[in-house]
Amino acid sequence: MKYLYHSYQDTVDFFKQLAQQHPQQVRVESIGETWEKRDIILVTISGDITTADQKPALFYTGTIHAREYIGVELAIAFAQHIIEGIYYDPRILEAFERSTLYMVPCANPDGLEYSRNHFSFWRKNRRENVDGSIGVDLNRNFPVGFKKSNTPSSNIYPGPHPFSEPETLALKEFVETHENITIALDYHSQGNVFFPAHDFRHENTIDTTDMNILCANMAEQIRKISGREYGIHQGKPPASLISGSGREFYYSRGIIGTVVEVGSQNISDYLNTMTEHISEHIPALLAALKEVPNYAKNNPLNRPEGFQLISVSSAEVQLSWESISLAEDTYFEIYRSTKYKAPCSRSSLLAVTKSRSYTDTCLESSRLYYYRIRTVNRSSGLKSPFAPLLRVMTTPGRDELAKSLHPVAAETGYLGENSKDNKSHFGRNSLFAGIDTTKGECIALITFPLATMPDNAIIRSVRLNLYPINRVSATIEKYGEWNVHLIDIADDLDIYDFPAVKTAPKITTVGRPTKSQHLTQGIWRNFTFSHQECTCFEQQLSKGDSVSFLLEGPSSLLPWRDSQMMQWDIGYGDFGYGLEFRPHLEIVYTQPTAKLEIPATRVQSTSPEVQYPSRLLSGFEPDGQRIYGV
Ligand SMILES: [Zn+2]
């Protein structure tokens, strides 16, 4: 089975042959030698190889972890795709006119061969450690945040010191001598997720917007091909972040970098999913290539400064920004979306303007919108990086009220079929839903307090938002879906009892189900209630002081598979990622109109000559004098 994949020698032979056939476009060189004396090859692809190093470049690295074959397989397929299209496909022609592609298809040749020939799940390189164990995790051997370890046998042993390994040293030397690299993509498996460089600051780097957009634009291409959703997760807060990875090293050198975790298994089934992953990642790579010139150090366009909100109403948002003087042929592009981490492509381009302000109209009330802006030069085709995104919530409409509710910690948690103490998960552990062979089936209960909601509220819209934090244990492709049900919890029900909660009456399922191929992480999932579901929710208001939802995934596994589990954040407690990641319900409602009758306590009327106590009169007396009533 493994032999369906390319060996390291096959890979080297393939690229050498490609370079022989297309010497103007392809160059192969060795950038180092492994412990087992294999050349680490670097492939350059360019519209004109003689000027390749003068153009901004994308740096592709694959299979730094031995068992993650996608790096090699995608590099070969992508090179084939480019070479076939470089003479006629306008997208490829344009990309290679402006940019260069550097690829290290396999950053761990010794490990790949060991995985192919001996132990499939091998991850590290093949260094002989002092304690007799073998291997360093190359993706922990870079210097940013390097963490020393005394356990060489560990699967994530970072090595004796940063760049102790010939493989990482080769990458270092190449990157340090190629200042033209602007974007680095490091291919791994698994998880269907992008992990942009985080610099140990979760979603709070100056390039956060740029990296999220780069990943979202790539994800949009993937979705177009296979319908699969990819997560985008810039450092998981506050869990310990990966130290000493290549991505952070590239980012420390001013390169926009991300890890791309492909598929739902380390070694994808070639006959089925590997082919699909390659097909969906080729257009994603082309989308990344398009951005390469925009992040060149000599790009004269700066990101717009001072992007800010001037005013907001229920239907309009006014934005403004500053900018240094604009050349004649330079303008701004403004993008809008209702989702964070959304792509900036034609479908979300809201306006093209030379002005320093913009008013967006026709918006929905009580709705979150995200705005992004960049500068564009028409003549050069260059675009600036993005200004940090702007998040704006429109105000409620004229007769509307809006409320955001968070769960009751003590009544929110997951219940495992095999767990002896489900109570201990409540208020502190992640919301697991799905099934694995250890925990059995898991379901999650989420309870919201209703004390601040009026009993007679007329519900206009409800949206339940859940933050997915890890989908790596959902390992079966296209299997199962995750649903949220509004449930009826009887007063005497034991909420820590798995069968009791599992069989509690379901009032309605809310929103659309999330299929396994649509599970992501790092991107809020919204369950938007239909009108009928809003009515069911409305009925709960007068019934009690809280409302409960059940989150459930698949309840059985396929033969020989051990996990299809999804982890959503609770926000609370030692395992939660922080209060901002708690589930929340966004509710827009109104209240019935009431007719108020206020009788007057005293009336009287007066004219210049006569008083009329206790009578309310107005008009003229026969003699023409006016009467006033109060
Ligand atoms: Zn990996």
PDB file of N, CA and C and ligand atoms in Angstrom, residues 64-65 68 123 139 187-190 261 266, ligand 1:
ATOM      1  N   ILE A  64       8.423  17.301   6.554  1.00  0.00           N
ATOM      2  CA  ILE A  64       9.437  17.474   7.606  1.00  0.00           C
ATOM      3  C   ILE A  64       9.184  16.415   8.674  1.00  0.00           C
ATOM      4  N   HIS A  65       7.917  16.005   8.784  1.00  0.00           N
ATOM      5  CA  HIS A  65       7.558  14.835   9.591  1.00  0.00           C
ATOM      6  C   HIS A  65       7.444  13.643   8.649  1.00  0.00           C
ATOM      7  N   GLU A  68       4.242  12.088   7.037  1.00  0.00           N
ATOM      8  CA  GLU A  68       3.251  12.987   6.447  1.00  0.00           C
ATOM      9  C   GLU A  68       3.567  13.154   4.960  1.00  0.00           C
ATOM     10  N   ARG A 123       8.120   9.644  12.733  1.00  0.00           N
ATOM     11  CA  ARG A 123       7.900  11.085  12.588  1.00  0.00           C
ATOM     12  C   ARG A 123       9.216  11.874  12.487  1.00  0.00           C
ATOM     13  N   ASN A 139      10.683  19.635  13.379  1.00  0.00           N
ATOM     14  CA  ASN A 139       9.824  20.822  13.514  1.00  0.00           C
ATOM     15  C   ASN A 139       9.769  21.332  14.955  1.00  0.00           C
ATOM     16  N   TYR A 187       3.878  21.988   4.625  1.00  0.00           N
ATOM     17  CA  TYR A 187       2.787  20.995   4.501  1.00  0.00           C
ATOM     18  C   TYR A 187       2.963  19.819   5.442  1.00  0.00           C
ATOM     19  N   HIS A 188       1.896  19.584   6.194  1.00  0.00           N
ATOM     20  CA  HIS A 188       1.840  18.474   7.155  1.00  0.00           C
ATOM     21  C   HIS A 188       0.506  17.753   6.989  1.00  0.00           C
ATOM     22  N   SER A 189       0.326  16.681   7.770  1.00  0.00           N
ATOM     23  CA  SER A 189      -1.004  16.110   7.964  1.00  0.00           C
ATOM     24  C   SER A 189      -1.046  15.678   9.426  1.00  0.00           C
ATOM     25  N   GLN A 190      -2.142  15.921  10.188  1.00  0.00           N
ATOM     26  CA  GLN A 190      -3.478  15.966   9.668  1.00  0.00           C
ATOM     27  C   GLN A 190      -4.297  17.015  10.399  1.00  0.00           C
ATOM     28  N   GLU A 261      -2.161  21.744   7.478  1.00  0.00           N
ATOM     29  CA  GLU A 261      -2.395  20.367   7.914  1.00  0.00           C
ATOM     30  C   GLU A 261      -3.458  19.764   7.006  1.00  0.00           C
ATOM     31  N   ASN A 266      -2.666  10.887   9.206  1.00  0.00           N
ATOM     32  CA  ASN A 266      -1.270  11.185   8.856  1.00  0.00           C
ATOM     33  C   ASN A 266      -0.952  10.708   7.436  1.00  0.00           C
TER      34      ASN A 266
HETATM   35 ZN    ZN B   1       3.587  17.356  10.966  1.00  0.00          ZN
END
